[in-house]
PDB file of C-alpha atoms in Angstrom:
ATOM      1  CA  MET O   9       3.776 -10.736  18.411  1.00  0.00           C
ATOM      2  CA  SER O  10       3.075 -11.833  14.797  1.00  0.00           C
ATOM      3  CA  ASP O  11       5.166 -10.584  11.729  1.00  0.00           C
ATOM      4  CA  ALA O  12       2.397  -8.526  10.755  1.00  0.00           C
ATOM      5  CA  GLU O  13       2.326  -6.696  13.868  1.00  0.00           C
ATOM      6  CA  GLN O  14       5.828  -5.813  13.967  1.00  0.00           C
ATOM      7  CA  LEU O  15       5.652  -4.363  10.470  1.00  0.00           C
ATOM      8  CA  GLN O  16       3.766  -1.215  11.219  1.00  0.00           C
ATOM      9  CA  PRO O  17       3.317   0.872  14.329  1.00  0.00           C
ATOM     10  CA  ASP O  18      -0.330   2.070  13.850  1.00  0.00           C
ATOM     11  CA  ASP O  19      -0.247   4.235  16.737  1.00  0.00           C
ATOM     12  CA  GLU O  20       1.964   6.715  15.012  1.00  0.00           C
ATOM     13  CA  PRO O  21       0.012   9.942  14.138  1.00  0.00           C
ATOM     14  CA  ALA O  22       0.795  10.030  10.415  1.00  0.00           C
ATOM     15  CA  ILE O  23      -0.218   6.322  10.248  1.00  0.00           C
ATOM     16  CA  GLN O  24      -3.381   7.024  12.039  1.00  0.00           C
ATOM     17  CA  ASP O  25      -4.182  10.016   9.697  1.00  0.00           C
ATOM     18  CA  PHE O  26      -3.361   7.652   6.611  1.00  0.00           C
ATOM     19  CA  LEU O  27      -5.928   4.857   7.973  1.00  0.00           C
ATOM     20  CA  ASN O  28      -8.571   7.303   8.834  1.00  0.00           C
ATOM     21  CA  GLN O  29      -8.659   8.544   5.193  1.00  0.00           C
ATOM     22  CA  PHE O  30      -7.707   5.336   3.347  1.00  0.00           C
ATOM     23  CA  GLY O  31      -8.556   2.491   5.881  1.00  0.00           C
ATOM     24  CA  LYS O  32     -12.194   1.477   6.673  1.00  0.00           C
ATOM     25  CA  ARG O  33     -13.758   4.760   7.251  1.00  0.00           C
ATOM     26  CA  ARG O  34     -13.941   5.548   3.377  1.00  0.00           C
ATOM     27  CA  PRO O  35     -14.943   9.262   3.248  1.00  0.00           C
ATOM     28  CA  GLN O  36     -15.933  11.058   0.417  1.00  0.00           C
ATOM     29  CA  PRO O  37     -15.074  12.412  -2.405  1.00  0.00           C
ATOM     30  CA  THR O  38     -11.624  10.387  -1.780  1.00  0.00           C
ATOM     31  CA  TRP O  39     -13.661   7.169  -2.286  1.00  0.00           C
ATOM     32  CA  ARG O  40     -15.486   6.433  -5.190  1.00  0.00           C
ATOM     33  CA  LEU O  41     -17.495   3.216  -6.609  1.00  0.00           C
ATOM     34  CA  GLY O  42     -16.450   1.498  -9.388  1.00  0.00           C
ATOM     35  CA  ARG O  43     -15.871  -2.378 -11.149  1.00  0.00           C
ATOM     36  CA  VAL O  44     -12.596  -3.999 -10.143  1.00  0.00           C
ATOM     37  CA  GLY O  45     -11.084  -7.167 -10.121  1.00  0.00           C
ATOM     38  CA  PRO O  46      -9.895  -9.515 -12.642  1.00  0.00           C
ATOM     39  CA  ALA O  47     -13.371  -9.928 -14.453  1.00  0.00           C
ATOM     40  CA  ASN O  48     -14.367  -6.244 -13.589  1.00  0.00           C
ATOM     41  CA  ASN O  49     -17.345  -7.598 -12.179  1.00  0.00           C
ATOM     42  CA  ASN O  50     -17.080  -6.540  -8.687  1.00  0.00           C
ATOM     43  CA  GLN O  51     -18.298  -2.999  -7.826  1.00  0.00           C
ATOM     44  CA  VAL O  52     -16.279  -1.804  -4.693  1.00  0.00           C
ATOM     45  CA  PRO O  53     -15.059   1.524  -3.254  1.00  0.00           C
ATOM     46  CA  TYR O  54     -11.696   2.595  -4.806  1.00  0.00           C
ATOM     47  CA  VAL O  55      -9.606   5.572  -4.651  1.00  0.00           C
ATOM     48  CA  SER O  56      -8.235   6.786  -8.029  1.00  0.00           C
ATOM     49  CA  GLY O  57      -4.201   7.069  -8.569  1.00  0.00           C
ATOM     50  CA  GLU O  58      -4.704  10.848  -8.978  1.00  0.00           C
ATOM     51  CA  THR O  59      -6.527  11.204  -5.817  1.00  0.00           C
ATOM     52  CA  LEU O  60      -3.897   8.963  -4.288  1.00  0.00           C
ATOM     53  CA  ARG O  61      -1.065  11.154  -5.482  1.00  0.00           C
ATOM     54  CA  THR O  62      -2.871  14.370  -4.467  1.00  0.00           C
ATOM     55  CA  LYS O  63      -3.602  13.378  -1.023  1.00  0.00           C
ATOM     56  CA  LEU O  64      -0.198  11.769  -0.618  1.00  0.00           C
ATOM     57  CA  ASP O  65       2.195  14.526  -1.416  1.00  0.00           C
ATOM     58  CA  LEU O  66       5.877  14.176  -0.859  1.00  0.00           C
ATOM     59  CA  GLY O  67       5.531  15.582   2.539  1.00  0.00           C
ATOM     60  CA  LYS O  68       3.071  13.011   3.594  1.00  0.00           C
ATOM     61  CA  VAL O  69       5.013  10.095   2.335  1.00  0.00           C
ATOM     62  CA  GLN O  70       7.826  11.292   4.101  1.00  0.00           C
ATOM     63  CA  ASN O  71       6.149  11.524   7.346  1.00  0.00           C
ATOM     64  CA  LEU O  72       4.657   8.068   6.871  1.00  0.00           C
ATOM     65  CA  LEU O  73       8.062   6.431   6.187  1.00  0.00           C
ATOM     66  CA  ASN O  74       9.526   8.368   9.182  1.00  0.00           C
ATOM     67  CA  ALA O  75       6.930   6.982  11.630  1.00  0.00           C
ATOM     68  CA  LEU O  76       7.468   3.402  10.003  1.00  0.00           C
ATOM     69  CA  PHE O  77      11.256   3.236  10.270  1.00  0.00           C
ATOM     70  CA  ARG O  78      11.695   5.631  13.380  1.00  0.00           C
ATOM     71  CA  ASN O  79      12.255   2.965  15.775  1.00  0.00           C
ATOM     72  CA  TRP O  80      13.439   0.074  13.196  1.00  0.00           C
ATOM     73  CA  ASP O  81      16.935  -1.142  12.555  1.00  0.00           C
ATOM     74  CA  ARG O  82      16.550  -0.610   8.732  1.00  0.00           C
ATOM     75  CA  PRO O  83      16.947   2.698   6.727  1.00  0.00           C
ATOM     76  CA  ALA O  84      13.689   4.057   5.431  1.00  0.00           C
ATOM     77  CA  PRO O  85      13.405   4.141   1.473  1.00  0.00           C
ATOM     78  CA  ASP O  86      13.704   7.574  -0.480  1.00  0.00           C
ATOM     79  CA  ALA O  87      10.074   9.224  -0.201  1.00  0.00           C
ATOM     80  CA  ASP O  88      10.359  10.669  -3.656  1.00  0.00           C
ATOM     81  CA  TYR O  89      11.278   7.149  -5.234  1.00  0.00           C
ATOM     82  CA  ILE O  90       8.310   5.476  -3.287  1.00  0.00           C
ATOM     83  CA  ARG O  91       5.907   8.110  -4.446  1.00  0.00           C
ATOM     84  CA  LYS O  92       6.861   7.924  -8.107  1.00  0.00           C
ATOM     85  CA  ASN O  93       7.322   4.298  -8.233  1.00  0.00           C
ATOM     86  CA  CYS O  94       5.464   2.342  -5.434  1.00  0.00           C
ATOM     87  CA  LEU O  95       2.623   4.805  -3.989  1.00  0.00           C
ATOM     88  CA  ARG O  96      -0.442   2.609  -4.354  1.00  0.00           C
ATOM     89  CA  THR O  97       1.568  -0.519  -3.384  1.00  0.00           C
ATOM     90  CA  PHE O  98       2.649   1.547  -0.255  1.00  0.00           C
ATOM     91  CA  ALA O  99      -1.028   2.322   0.074  1.00  0.00           C
ATOM     92  CA  VAL O 100      -1.991  -1.154   0.175  1.00  0.00           C
ATOM     93  CA  LEU O 101       0.768  -2.060   2.543  1.00  0.00           C
ATOM     94  CA  LEU O 102      -0.260   0.312   5.146  1.00  0.00           C
ATOM     95  CA  VAL O 103      -3.814  -0.641   4.760  1.00  0.00           C
ATOM     96  CA  ILE O 104      -2.828  -4.259   5.460  1.00  0.00           C
ATOM     97  CA  GLY O 105      -0.647  -3.236   8.374  1.00  0.00           C
ATOM     98  CA  CYS O 106       2.731  -4.125   6.772  1.00  0.00           C
ATOM     99  CA  GLY O 107       3.830  -0.885   5.613  1.00  0.00           C
ATOM    100  CA  ARG O 108       7.510  -1.099   6.778  1.00  0.00           C
ATOM    101  CA  ILE O 109       7.902  -3.726   4.104  1.00  0.00           C
ATOM    102  CA  ILE O 110       7.705  -1.306   1.248  1.00  0.00           C
ATOM    103  CA  TYR O 111      11.688  -1.380   1.345  1.00  0.00           C
ATOM    104  CA  ILE O 112      11.320  -4.921  -0.150  1.00  0.00           C
ATOM    105  CA  PHE O 113       8.900  -3.691  -2.674  1.00  0.00           C
ATOM    106  CA  ALA O 114      11.002  -0.690  -3.707  1.00  0.00           C
ATOM    107  CA  GLN O 115      14.255  -3.041  -4.498  1.00  0.00           C
ATOM    108  CA  TYR O 116      12.447  -5.096  -7.124  1.00  0.00           C
ATOM    109  CA  PRO O 117      10.833  -3.280 -10.230  1.00  0.00           C
ATOM    110  CA  ASN O 118       8.375  -6.066 -10.982  1.00  0.00           C
ATOM    111  CA  LEU O 119       6.713  -4.989  -7.589  1.00  0.00           C
ATOM    112  CA  HIS O 120       6.598  -1.567  -8.692  1.00  0.00           C
ATOM    113  CA  ASP O 121       2.816   0.304  -9.195  1.00  0.00           C
ATOM    114  CA  GLN O 122       3.156  -0.252 -13.118  1.00  0.00           C
ATOM    115  CA  HIS O 123       2.718  -4.095 -12.715  1.00  0.00           C
ATOM    116  CA  LEU O 124      -0.456  -3.628 -10.341  1.00  0.00           C
ATOM    117  CA  PRO O 125      -2.809  -5.413 -10.086  1.00  0.00           C
ATOM    118  CA  HIS O 126      -0.927  -8.649  -9.033  1.00  0.00           C
ATOM    119  CA  LEU O 127      -3.400 -11.402 -10.404  1.00  0.00           C
ATOM    120  CA  LYS O 128      -0.833 -14.106  -9.199  1.00  0.00           C
ATOM    121  CA  GLU O 129       2.175 -13.950  -6.801  1.00  0.00           C
ATOM    122  CA  PRO O 130       4.845 -12.271  -8.585  1.00  0.00           C
ATOM    123  CA  GLN O 131       8.664 -13.393  -8.089  1.00  0.00           C
ATOM    124  CA  HIS O 132      10.310 -11.379  -5.028  1.00  0.00           C
ATOM    125  CA  PHE O 133       7.017 -11.078  -3.379  1.00  0.00           C
ATOM    126  CA  PRO O 134       7.776 -11.258   0.442  1.00  0.00           C
ATOM    127  CA  SER O 135       6.501 -13.978   2.594  1.00  0.00           C
ATOM    128  CA  LEU O 136       5.614 -13.755   6.235  1.00  0.00           C
ATOM    129  CA  THR O 137       5.600 -16.549   8.590  1.00  0.00           C
ATOM    130  CA  LYS O 138       2.120 -16.386  10.125  1.00  0.00           C
ATOM    131  CA  VAL O 139      -0.002 -14.407   7.584  1.00  0.00           C
ATOM    132  CA  ASN O 140      -0.598 -15.173   3.964  1.00  0.00           C
ATOM    133  CA  LEU O 141       0.681 -11.629   2.793  1.00  0.00           C
ATOM    134  CA  PHE O 142      -0.254 -12.176  -0.910  1.00  0.00           C
ATOM    135  CA  SER O 143      -3.738 -13.101  -0.114  1.00  0.00           C
ATOM    136  CA  HIS O 144      -4.158 -10.192   2.045  1.00  0.00           C
ATOM    137  CA  PHE O 145      -2.331  -7.725  -0.611  1.00  0.00           C
ATOM    138  CA  TYR O 146      -4.380  -9.217  -3.477  1.00  0.00           C
ATOM    139  CA  GLU O 147      -7.651  -8.555  -1.522  1.00  0.00           C
ATOM    140  CA  LYS O 148      -6.907  -5.074  -0.514  1.00  0.00           C
ATOM    141  CA  GLN O 149      -5.399  -3.943  -3.983  1.00  0.00           C
ATOM    142  CA  TRP O 150      -8.607  -3.339  -5.817  1.00  0.00           C
ATOM    143  CA  ALA O 151      -9.073  -0.101  -3.516  1.00  0.00           C
ATOM    144  CA  PHE O 152      -6.238   1.273  -5.407  1.00  0.00           C
ATOM    145  CA  CYS O 153      -6.175  -0.332  -8.732  1.00  0.00           C
ATOM    146  CA  ALA O 154      -9.540   0.573 -10.616  1.00  0.00           C
ATOM    147  CA  GLN O 155      -9.388   0.486 -14.171  1.00  0.00           C
ATOM    148  CA  THR O 156      -9.865   3.674 -16.220  1.00  0.00           C
ATOM    149  CA  MET O 157     -12.212   3.052 -19.191  1.00  0.00           C
TER     150      MET O 157
END
């Protein structure tokens, strides 16, 4: 099993529910079209921060963390802390199949949502042995980092 496969049990119902809503299916009105990216020149589907906070209340964040950390040897981070500081980051990690490493992002303030989008790999950004995690994160972050005008 690769590192990424070990970092998220996608067969858990809470994770399946998340992926059905925020993964590839992109149901309306959760998803909108907008311009994102460093040059703000790509029109892509995105989820606003407000929509994400509405759809992922504290109970749903806790259920996701429970699903991720249930059979793992590490304690889950605090759901309220994740929701307040790392919700968009958590969403990106879940989409790329690496939800369990949210505990690393929670440890370093420079990896919290207030610093999104990451245009270059920030200090303390975790590495995986078989996957370029930052390139996957960079590509998928735009779905949760639309800029308001």
